[in-house]
Amino acid sequence: MIDLYVYYKVRADDAPALAPRVRALQARVGGQAQLKRRPDVRDGLQTWMEVYPGVDDGFPARLDAAAQGAGFEGLIDGPRRAEIFTDLPPCA
């Protein structure tokens, strides 16, 4: 199992239109998804983070495919960047 973090920039003016689309995507892909943002706005941009804890290795590809048709075009400034994290093994 992995934890997937997807982050991107959103123009502050577009945030109200984007939020329900991201939440609808998260509902479609399932799991215990979270949607977060940095508290500050820089140059009119917010940084958003989608968090998908405890997903399987195939989940990133499924999420990427689902995001293609989610209506994000023109609402995100730049690419969606994904990072995968795993738990550290316990010390012996």
PDB file of N, CA and C in Angstrom:
ATOM      1  N   MET A   1       0.848  -1.182   0.000  1.00  0.00           N
ATOM      2  CA  MET A   1       0.000   0.000   0.000  1.00  0.00           C
ATOM      3  C   MET A   1       0.893   1.244   0.000  1.00  0.00           C
ATOM      4  N   ILE A   2       0.407   2.277  -0.652  1.00  0.00           N
ATOM      5  CA  ILE A   2       1.143   3.537  -0.754  1.00  0.00           C
ATOM      6  C   ILE A   2       0.232   4.691  -0.342  1.00  0.00           C
ATOM      7  N   ASP A   3       0.833   5.822  -0.101  1.00  0.00           N
ATOM      8  CA  ASP A   3       0.092   7.066   0.089  1.00  0.00           C
ATOM      9  C   ASP A   3       0.436   7.953  -1.102  1.00  0.00           C
ATOM     10  N   LEU A   4      -0.570   8.477  -1.759  1.00  0.00           N
ATOM     11  CA  LEU A   4      -0.384   9.308  -2.950  1.00  0.00           C
ATOM     12  C   LEU A   4      -0.748  10.749  -2.614  1.00  0.00           C
ATOM     13  N   TYR A   5       0.141  11.656  -2.989  1.00  0.00           N
ATOM     14  CA  TYR A   5      -0.061  13.092  -2.790  1.00  0.00           C
ATOM     15  C   TYR A   5      -0.004  13.754  -4.162  1.00  0.00           C
ATOM     16  N   VAL A   6      -1.038  14.501  -4.500  1.00  0.00           N
ATOM     17  CA  VAL A   6      -1.095  15.201  -5.786  1.00  0.00           C
ATOM     18  C   VAL A   6      -1.256  16.680  -5.481  1.00  0.00           C
ATOM     19  N   TYR A   7      -0.326  17.495  -6.000  1.00  0.00           N
ATOM     20  CA  TYR A   7      -0.387  18.926  -5.703  1.00  0.00           C
ATOM     21  C   TYR A   7      -0.309  19.740  -6.986  1.00  0.00           C
ATOM     22  N   TYR A   8      -0.882  20.943  -6.918  1.00  0.00           N
ATOM     23  CA  TYR A   8      -0.956  21.819  -8.087  1.00  0.00           C
ATOM     24  C   TYR A   8      -1.349  23.213  -7.636  1.00  0.00           C
ATOM     25  N   LYS A   9      -1.202  24.151  -8.565  1.00  0.00           N
ATOM     26  CA  LYS A   9      -1.542  25.553  -8.308  1.00  0.00           C
ATOM     27  C   LYS A   9      -2.932  25.851  -8.868  1.00  0.00           C
ATOM     28  N   VAL A  10      -3.665  26.672  -8.134  1.00  0.00           N
ATOM     29  CA  VAL A  10      -5.016  27.062  -8.530  1.00  0.00           C
ATOM     30  C   VAL A  10      -5.131  28.576  -8.396  1.00  0.00           C
ATOM     31  N   ARG A  11      -5.610  29.219  -9.438  1.00  0.00           N
ATOM     32  CA  ARG A  11      -5.870  30.657  -9.321  1.00  0.00           C
ATOM     33  C   ARG A  11      -6.982  30.851  -8.291  1.00  0.00           C
ATOM     34  N   ALA A  12      -6.775  31.774  -7.379  1.00  0.00           N
ATOM     35  CA  ALA A  12      -7.736  31.987  -6.291  1.00  0.00           C
ATOM     36  C   ALA A  12      -9.135  32.244  -6.827  1.00  0.00           C
ATOM     37  N   ASP A  13      -9.241  32.943  -7.936  1.00  0.00           N
ATOM     38  CA  ASP A  13     -10.554  33.235  -8.522  1.00  0.00           C
ATOM     39  C   ASP A  13     -11.247  31.974  -9.051  1.00  0.00           C
ATOM     40  N   ASP A  14     -10.464  30.950  -9.389  1.00  0.00           N
ATOM     41  CA  ASP A  14     -11.034  29.712  -9.941  1.00  0.00           C
ATOM     42  C   ASP A  14     -11.315  28.655  -8.870  1.00  0.00           C
ATOM     43  N   ALA A  15     -10.877  28.898  -7.642  1.00  0.00           N
ATOM     44  CA  ALA A  15     -11.042  27.908  -6.575  1.00  0.00           C
ATOM     45  C   ALA A  15     -12.502  27.488  -6.361  1.00  0.00           C
ATOM     46  N   PRO A  16     -13.451  28.431  -6.338  1.00  0.00           N
ATOM     47  CA  PRO A  16     -14.845  27.990  -6.111  1.00  0.00           C
ATOM     48  C   PRO A  16     -15.382  27.072  -7.212  1.00  0.00           C
ATOM     49  N   ALA A  17     -14.904  27.226  -8.434  1.00  0.00           N
ATOM     50  CA  ALA A  17     -15.355  26.357  -9.523  1.00  0.00           C
ATOM     51  C   ALA A  17     -14.646  25.009  -9.491  1.00  0.00           C
ATOM     52  N   LEU A  18     -13.398  24.992  -9.045  1.00  0.00           N
ATOM     53  CA  LEU A  18     -12.623  23.757  -9.057  1.00  0.00           C
ATOM     54  C   LEU A  18     -12.969  22.824  -7.904  1.00  0.00           C
ATOM     55  N   ALA A  19     -13.211  23.356  -6.718  1.00  0.00           N
ATOM     56  CA  ALA A  19     -13.414  22.514  -5.532  1.00  0.00           C
ATOM     57  C   ALA A  19     -14.477  21.434  -5.727  1.00  0.00           C
ATOM     58  N   PRO A  20     -15.665  21.736  -6.245  1.00  0.00           N
ATOM     59  CA  PRO A  20     -16.648  20.659  -6.395  1.00  0.00           C
ATOM     60  C   PRO A  20     -16.229  19.618  -7.439  1.00  0.00           C
ATOM     61  N   ARG A  21     -15.445  20.019  -8.418  1.00  0.00           N
ATOM     62  CA  ARG A  21     -14.968  19.056  -9.428  1.00  0.00           C
ATOM     63  C   ARG A  21     -13.952  18.101  -8.817  1.00  0.00           C
ATOM     64  N   VAL A  22     -13.075  18.619  -7.981  1.00  0.00           N
ATOM     65  CA  VAL A  22     -12.091  17.752  -7.320  1.00  0.00           C
ATOM     66  C   VAL A  22     -12.808  16.802  -6.363  1.00  0.00           C
ATOM     67  N   ARG A  23     -13.758  17.313  -5.618  1.00  0.00           N
ATOM     68  CA  ARG A  23     -14.485  16.443  -4.676  1.00  0.00           C
ATOM     69  C   ARG A  23     -15.284  15.371  -5.417  1.00  0.00           C
ATOM     70  N   ALA A  24     -15.837  15.710  -6.571  1.00  0.00           N
ATOM     71  CA  ALA A  24     -16.560  14.711  -7.366  1.00  0.00           C
ATOM     72  C   ALA A  24     -15.595  13.643  -7.876  1.00  0.00           C
ATOM     73  N   LEU A  25     -14.412  14.046  -8.312  1.00  0.00           N
ATOM     74  CA  LEU A  25     -13.401  13.083  -8.734  1.00  0.00           C
ATOM     75  C   LEU A  25     -13.043  12.160  -7.575  1.00  0.00           C
ATOM     76  N   GLN A  26     -12.812  12.733  -6.408  1.00  0.00           N
ATOM     77  CA  GLN A  26     -12.456  11.926  -5.245  1.00  0.00           C
ATOM     78  C   GLN A  26     -13.564  10.947  -4.880  1.00  0.00           C
ATOM     79  N   ALA A  27     -14.798  11.354  -5.004  1.00  0.00           N
ATOM     80  CA  ALA A  27     -15.913  10.450  -4.715  1.00  0.00           C
ATOM     81  C   ALA A  27     -15.943   9.297  -5.724  1.00  0.00           C
ATOM     82  N   ARG A  28     -15.621   9.592  -6.985  1.00  0.00           N
ATOM     83  CA  ARG A  28     -15.623   8.556  -8.024  1.00  0.00           C
ATOM     84  C   ARG A  28     -14.520   7.526  -7.804  1.00  0.00           C
ATOM     85  N   VAL A  29     -13.338   7.972  -7.409  1.00  0.00           N
ATOM     86  CA  VAL A  29     -12.221   7.034  -7.273  1.00  0.00           C
ATOM     87  C   VAL A  29     -12.239   6.303  -5.941  1.00  0.00           C
ATOM     88  N   GLY A  30     -12.993   6.813  -4.982  1.00  0.00           N
ATOM     89  CA  GLY A  30     -13.171   6.125  -3.709  1.00  0.00           C
ATOM     90  C   GLY A  30     -12.007   6.306  -2.756  1.00  0.00           C
ATOM     91  N   GLY A  31     -12.065   5.590  -1.673  1.00  0.00           N
ATOM     92  CA  GLY A  31     -11.023   5.674  -0.666  1.00  0.00           C
ATOM     93  C   GLY A  31     -11.296   6.776   0.340  1.00  0.00           C
ATOM     94  N   GLN A  32     -10.279   7.101   1.091  1.00  0.00           N
ATOM     95  CA  GLN A  32     -10.384   8.097   2.151  1.00  0.00           C
ATOM     96  C   GLN A  32      -9.685   9.378   1.719  1.00  0.00           C
ATOM     97  N   ALA A  33     -10.051   9.890   0.577  1.00  0.00           N
ATOM     98  CA  ALA A  33      -9.388  11.054   0.000  1.00  0.00           C
ATOM     99  C   ALA A  33      -9.577  12.301   0.859  1.00  0.00           C
ATOM    100  N   GLN A  34      -8.552  13.137   0.818  1.00  0.00           N
ATOM    101  CA  GLN A  34      -8.588  14.425   1.495  1.00  0.00           C
ATOM    102  C   GLN A  34      -8.238  15.510   0.475  1.00  0.00           C
ATOM    103  N   LEU A  35      -8.753  16.701   0.691  1.00  0.00           N
ATOM    104  CA  LEU A  35      -8.410  17.856  -0.138  1.00  0.00           C
ATOM    105  C   LEU A  35      -7.939  18.956   0.796  1.00  0.00           C
ATOM    106  N   LYS A  36      -6.722  19.432   0.547  1.00  0.00           N
ATOM    107  CA  LYS A  36      -6.123  20.447   1.415  1.00  0.00           C
ATOM    108  C   LYS A  36      -5.568  21.575   0.557  1.00  0.00           C
ATOM    109  N   ARG A  37      -5.265  22.702   1.209  1.00  0.00           N
ATOM    110  CA  ARG A  37      -4.580  23.791   0.523  1.00  0.00           C
ATOM    111  C   ARG A  37      -3.686  24.512   1.513  1.00  0.00           C
ATOM    112  N   ARG A  38      -2.663  25.138   0.970  1.00  0.00           N
ATOM    113  CA  ARG A  38      -1.826  25.971   1.826  1.00  0.00           C
ATOM    114  C   ARG A  38      -2.650  27.171   2.248  1.00  0.00           C
ATOM    115  N   PRO A  39      -2.415  27.695   3.449  1.00  0.00           N
ATOM    116  CA  PRO A  39      -3.232  28.825   3.925  1.00  0.00           C
ATOM    117  C   PRO A  39      -2.927  30.147   3.230  1.00  0.00           C
ATOM    118  N   ASP A  40      -1.764  30.254   2.600  1.00  0.00           N
ATOM    119  CA  ASP A  40      -1.412  31.520   1.963  1.00  0.00           C
ATOM    120  C   ASP A  40      -1.742  31.509   0.470  1.00  0.00           C
ATOM    121  N   VAL A  41      -1.834  32.698  -0.096  1.00  0.00           N
ATOM    122  CA  VAL A  41      -2.024  32.890  -1.535  1.00  0.00           C
ATOM    123  C   VAL A  41      -0.835  33.709  -2.016  1.00  0.00           C
ATOM    124  N   ARG A  42      -0.139  33.220  -3.029  1.00  0.00           N
ATOM    125  CA  ARG A  42       1.022  33.929  -3.576  1.00  0.00           C
ATOM    126  C   ARG A  42       0.775  34.232  -5.042  1.00  0.00           C
ATOM    127  N   ASP A  43       0.903  35.486  -5.380  1.00  0.00           N
ATOM    128  CA  ASP A  43       0.700  35.923  -6.768  1.00  0.00           C
ATOM    129  C   ASP A  43      -0.650  35.468  -7.312  1.00  0.00           C
ATOM    130  N   GLY A  44      -1.659  35.486  -6.452  1.00  0.00           N
ATOM    131  CA  GLY A  44      -3.003  35.092  -6.863  1.00  0.00           C
ATOM    132  C   GLY A  44      -3.212  33.596  -6.986  1.00  0.00           C
ATOM    133  N   LEU A  45      -2.236  32.792  -6.527  1.00  0.00           N
ATOM    134  CA  LEU A  45      -2.316  31.340  -6.658  1.00  0.00           C
ATOM    135  C   LEU A  45      -2.356  30.663  -5.294  1.00  0.00           C
ATOM    136  N   GLN A  46      -3.186  29.643  -5.214  1.00  0.00           N
ATOM    137  CA  GLN A  46      -3.239  28.759  -4.050  1.00  0.00           C
ATOM    138  C   GLN A  46      -2.537  27.455  -4.427  1.00  0.00           C
ATOM    139  N   THR A  47      -1.961  26.777  -3.459  1.00  0.00           N
ATOM    140  CA  THR A  47      -1.425  25.438  -3.683  1.00  0.00           C
ATOM    141  C   THR A  47      -2.379  24.448  -3.029  1.00  0.00           C
ATOM    142  N   TRP A  48      -2.880  23.520  -3.833  1.00  0.00           N
ATOM    143  CA  TRP A  48      -3.802  22.503  -3.353  1.00  0.00           C
ATOM    144  C   TRP A  48      -3.105  21.151  -3.305  1.00  0.00           C
ATOM    145  N   MET A  49      -3.583  20.289  -2.406  1.00  0.00           N
ATOM    146  CA  MET A  49      -3.046  18.945  -2.253  1.00  0.00           C
ATOM    147  C   MET A  49      -4.203  17.964  -2.112  1.00  0.00           C
ATOM    148  N   GLU A  50      -4.202  16.959  -2.978  1.00  0.00           N
ATOM    149  CA  GLU A  50      -5.106  15.825  -2.829  1.00  0.00           C
ATOM    150  C   GLU A  50      -4.305  14.728  -2.147  1.00  0.00           C
ATOM    151  N   VAL A  51      -4.859  14.117  -1.122  1.00  0.00           N
ATOM    152  CA  VAL A  51      -4.174  13.071  -0.372  1.00  0.00           C
ATOM    153  C   VAL A  51      -5.012  11.798  -0.466  1.00  0.00           C
ATOM    154  N   TYR A  52      -4.352  10.725  -0.872  1.00  0.00           N
ATOM    155  CA  TYR A  52      -5.003   9.415  -0.998  1.00  0.00           C
ATOM    156  C   TYR A  52      -4.189   8.406  -0.183  1.00  0.00           C
ATOM    157  N   PRO A  53      -4.533   8.220   1.090  1.00  0.00           N
ATOM    158  CA  PRO A  53      -3.759   7.304   1.928  1.00  0.00           C
ATOM    159  C   PRO A  53      -4.147   5.844   1.709  1.00  0.00           C
ATOM    160  N   GLY A  54      -3.147   4.974   1.803  1.00  0.00           N
ATOM    161  CA  GLY A  54      -3.399   3.537   1.786  1.00  0.00           C
ATOM    162  C   GLY A  54      -4.022   3.001   0.519  1.00  0.00           C
ATOM    163  N   VAL A  55      -3.549   3.464  -0.649  1.00  0.00           N
ATOM    164  CA  VAL A  55      -4.085   2.980  -1.917  1.00  0.00           C
ATOM    165  C   VAL A  55      -3.133   1.946  -2.517  1.00  0.00           C
ATOM    166  N   ASP A  56      -3.623   1.184  -3.493  1.00  0.00           N
ATOM    167  CA  ASP A  56      -2.786   0.163  -4.117  1.00  0.00           C
ATOM    168  C   ASP A  56      -1.894   0.786  -5.194  1.00  0.00           C
ATOM    169  N   ASP A  57      -0.926   0.020  -5.649  1.00  0.00           N
ATOM    170  CA  ASP A  57       0.067   0.515  -6.603  1.00  0.00           C
ATOM    171  C   ASP A  57      -0.538   0.952  -7.934  1.00  0.00           C
ATOM    172  N   GLY A  58      -1.678   0.415  -8.316  1.00  0.00           N
ATOM    173  CA  GLY A  58      -2.316   0.789  -9.571  1.00  0.00           C
ATOM    174  C   GLY A  58      -3.165   2.044  -9.477  1.00  0.00           C
ATOM    175  N   PHE A  59      -3.381   2.529  -8.259  1.00  0.00           N
ATOM    176  CA  PHE A  59      -4.262   3.681  -8.059  1.00  0.00           C
ATOM    177  C   PHE A  59      -3.785   4.947  -8.779  1.00  0.00           C
ATOM    178  N   PRO A  60      -2.484   5.301  -8.760  1.00  0.00           N
ATOM    179  CA  PRO A  60      -2.071   6.539  -9.434  1.00  0.00           C
ATOM    180  C   PRO A  60      -2.478   6.593 -10.910  1.00  0.00           C
ATOM    181  N   ALA A  61      -2.353   5.491 -11.614  1.00  0.00           N
ATOM    182  CA  ALA A  61      -2.739   5.465 -13.027  1.00  0.00           C
ATOM    183  C   ALA A  61      -4.251   5.629 -13.185  1.00  0.00           C
ATOM    184  N   ARG A  62      -5.019   4.980 -12.308  1.00  0.00           N
ATOM    185  CA  ARG A  62      -6.480   5.119 -12.375  1.00  0.00           C
ATOM    186  C   ARG A  62      -6.901   6.547 -12.066  1.00  0.00           C
ATOM    187  N   LEU A  63      -6.263   7.164 -11.076  1.00  0.00           N
ATOM    188  CA  LEU A  63      -6.590   8.549 -10.736  1.00  0.00           C
ATOM    189  C   LEU A  63      -6.251   9.482 -11.891  1.00  0.00           C
ATOM    190  N   ASP A  64      -5.091   9.281 -12.491  1.00  0.00           N
ATOM    191  CA  ASP A  64      -4.688  10.127 -13.615  1.00  0.00           C
ATOM    192  C   ASP A  64      -5.690  10.015 -14.759  1.00  0.00           C
ATOM    193  N   ALA A  65      -6.120   8.810 -15.069  1.00  0.00           N
ATOM    194  CA  ALA A  65      -7.106   8.616 -16.139  1.00  0.00           C
ATOM    195  C   ALA A  65      -8.427   9.300 -15.781  1.00  0.00           C
ATOM    196  N   ALA A  66      -8.876   9.185 -14.543  1.00  0.00           N
ATOM    197  CA  ALA A  66     -10.124   9.816 -14.120  1.00  0.00           C
ATOM    198  C   ALA A  66     -10.011  11.336 -14.144  1.00  0.00           C
ATOM    199  N   ALA A  67      -8.840  11.866 -13.801  1.00  0.00           N
ATOM    200  CA  ALA A  67      -8.644  13.323 -13.780  1.00  0.00           C
ATOM    201  C   ALA A  67      -8.689  13.923 -15.177  1.00  0.00           C
ATOM    202  N   GLN A  68      -8.370  13.122 -16.200  1.00  0.00           N
ATOM    203  CA  GLN A  68      -8.382  13.634 -17.573  1.00  0.00           C
ATOM    204  C   GLN A  68      -9.763  14.146 -17.981  1.00  0.00           C
ATOM    205  N   GLY A  69     -10.809  13.538 -17.488  1.00  0.00           N
ATOM    206  CA  GLY A  69     -12.163  13.944 -17.845  1.00  0.00           C
ATOM    207  C   GLY A  69     -12.906  14.654 -16.733  1.00  0.00           C
ATOM    208  N   ALA A  70     -12.181  15.216 -15.769  1.00  0.00           N
ATOM    209  CA  ALA A  70     -12.831  15.796 -14.590  1.00  0.00           C
ATOM    210  C   ALA A  70     -13.145  17.283 -14.729  1.00  0.00           C
ATOM    211  N   GLY A  71     -12.813  17.892 -15.861  1.00  0.00           N
ATOM    212  CA  GLY A  71     -13.136  19.302 -16.073  1.00  0.00           C
ATOM    213  C   GLY A  71     -12.203  20.270 -15.377  1.00  0.00           C
ATOM    214  N   PHE A  72     -10.949  19.866 -15.174  1.00  0.00           N
ATOM    215  CA  PHE A  72      -9.977  20.736 -14.522  1.00  0.00           C
ATOM    216  C   PHE A  72      -9.331  21.735 -15.493  1.00  0.00           C
ATOM    217  N   GLU A  73      -9.482  21.508 -16.778  1.00  0.00           N
ATOM    218  CA  GLU A  73      -8.827  22.342 -17.776  1.00  0.00           C
ATOM    219  C   GLU A  73      -9.158  23.816 -17.559  1.00  0.00           C
ATOM    220  N   GLY A  74      -8.129  24.639 -17.584  1.00  0.00           N
ATOM    221  CA  GLY A  74      -8.313  26.068 -17.418  1.00  0.00           C
ATOM    222  C   GLY A  74      -8.481  26.523 -15.980  1.00  0.00           C
ATOM    223  N   LEU A  75      -8.608  25.583 -15.046  1.00  0.00           N
ATOM    224  CA  LEU A  75      -8.783  25.938 -13.636  1.00  0.00           C
ATOM    225  C   LEU A  75      -7.520  25.698 -12.819  1.00  0.00           C
ATOM    226  N   ILE A  76      -6.587  24.941 -13.390  1.00  0.00           N
ATOM    227  CA  ILE A  76      -5.318  24.649 -12.721  1.00  0.00           C
ATOM    228  C   ILE A  76      -4.219  25.362 -13.480  1.00  0.00           C
ATOM    229  N   ASP A  77      -3.326  25.995 -12.746  1.00  0.00           N
ATOM    230  CA  ASP A  77      -2.208  26.719 -13.336  1.00  0.00           C
ATOM    231  C   ASP A  77      -0.981  25.802 -13.331  1.00  0.00           C
ATOM    232  N   GLY A  78      -0.676  25.203 -14.451  1.00  0.00           N
ATOM    233  CA  GLY A  78       0.447  24.268 -14.529  1.00  0.00           C
ATOM    234  C   GLY A  78      -0.019  22.836 -14.345  1.00  0.00           C
ATOM    235  N   PRO A  79       0.933  21.923 -14.214  1.00  0.00           N
ATOM    236  CA  PRO A  79       0.586  20.496 -14.128  1.00  0.00           C
ATOM    237  C   PRO A  79       0.179  20.056 -12.725  1.00  0.00           C
ATOM    238  N   ARG A  80      -0.511  18.923 -12.692  1.00  0.00           N
ATOM    239  CA  ARG A  80      -0.748  18.200 -11.436  1.00  0.00           C
ATOM    240  C   ARG A  80       0.483  17.335 -11.218  1.00  0.00           C
ATOM    241  N   ARG A  81       1.091  17.433 -10.057  1.00  0.00           N
ATOM    242  CA  ARG A  81       2.301  16.662  -9.748  1.00  0.00           C
ATOM    243  C   ARG A  81       1.957  15.635  -8.677  1.00  0.00           C
ATOM    244  N   ALA A  82       2.393  14.413  -8.913  1.00  0.00           N
ATOM    245  CA  ALA A  82       2.088  13.328  -7.983  1.00  0.00           C
ATOM    246  C   ALA A  82       3.365  12.838  -7.311  1.00  0.00           C
ATOM    247  N   GLU A  83       3.256  12.542  -6.032  1.00  0.00           N
ATOM    248  CA  GLU A  83       4.352  11.973  -5.249  1.00  0.00           C
ATOM    249  C   GLU A  83       3.805  10.774  -4.483  1.00  0.00           C
ATOM    250  N   ILE A  84       4.589   9.718  -4.444  1.00  0.00           N
ATOM    251  CA  ILE A  84       4.213   8.509  -3.715  1.00  0.00           C
ATOM    252  C   ILE A  84       5.118   8.369  -2.505  1.00  0.00           C
ATOM    253  N   PHE A  85       4.506   8.057  -1.368  1.00  0.00           N
ATOM    254  CA  PHE A  85       5.246   7.809  -0.136  1.00  0.00           C
ATOM    255  C   PHE A  85       4.825   6.445   0.410  1.00  0.00           C
ATOM    256  N   THR A  86       5.757   5.797   1.095  1.00  0.00           N
ATOM    257  CA  THR A  86       5.473   4.534   1.766  1.00  0.00           C
ATOM    258  C   THR A  86       5.902   4.665   3.227  1.00  0.00           C
ATOM    259  N   ASP A  87       5.382   3.798   4.050  1.00  0.00           N
ATOM    260  CA  ASP A  87       5.749   3.802   5.464  1.00  0.00           C
ATOM    261  C   ASP A  87       7.184   3.309   5.623  1.00  0.00           C
ATOM    262  N   LEU A  88       7.880   3.858   6.578  1.00  0.00           N
ATOM    263  CA  LEU A  88       9.198   3.354   6.935  1.00  0.00           C
ATOM    264  C   LEU A  88       9.028   2.046   7.687  1.00  0.00           C
ATOM    265  N   PRO A  89       9.892   1.086   7.411  1.00  0.00           N
ATOM    266  CA  PRO A  89       9.781  -0.147   8.202  1.00  0.00           C
ATOM    267  C   PRO A  89      10.192   0.123   9.643  1.00  0.00           C
ATOM    268  N   PRO A  90       9.621  -0.633  10.577  1.00  0.00           N
ATOM    269  CA  PRO A  90       9.990  -0.438  11.982  1.00  0.00           C
ATOM    270  C   PRO A  90      11.458  -0.818  12.194  1.00  0.00           C
ATOM    271  N   CYS A  91      12.060  -0.197  13.159  1.00  0.00           N
ATOM    272  CA  CYS A  91      13.449  -0.517  13.512  1.00  0.00           C
ATOM    273  C   CYS A  91      13.508  -1.925  14.108  1.00  0.00           C
ATOM    274  N   ALA A  92      14.573  -2.619  13.805  1.00  0.00           N
ATOM    275  CA  ALA A  92      14.730  -4.004  14.305  1.00  0.00           C
ATOM    276  C   ALA A  92      15.151  -4.026  15.750  1.00  0.00           C
TER     277      ALA A  92
END
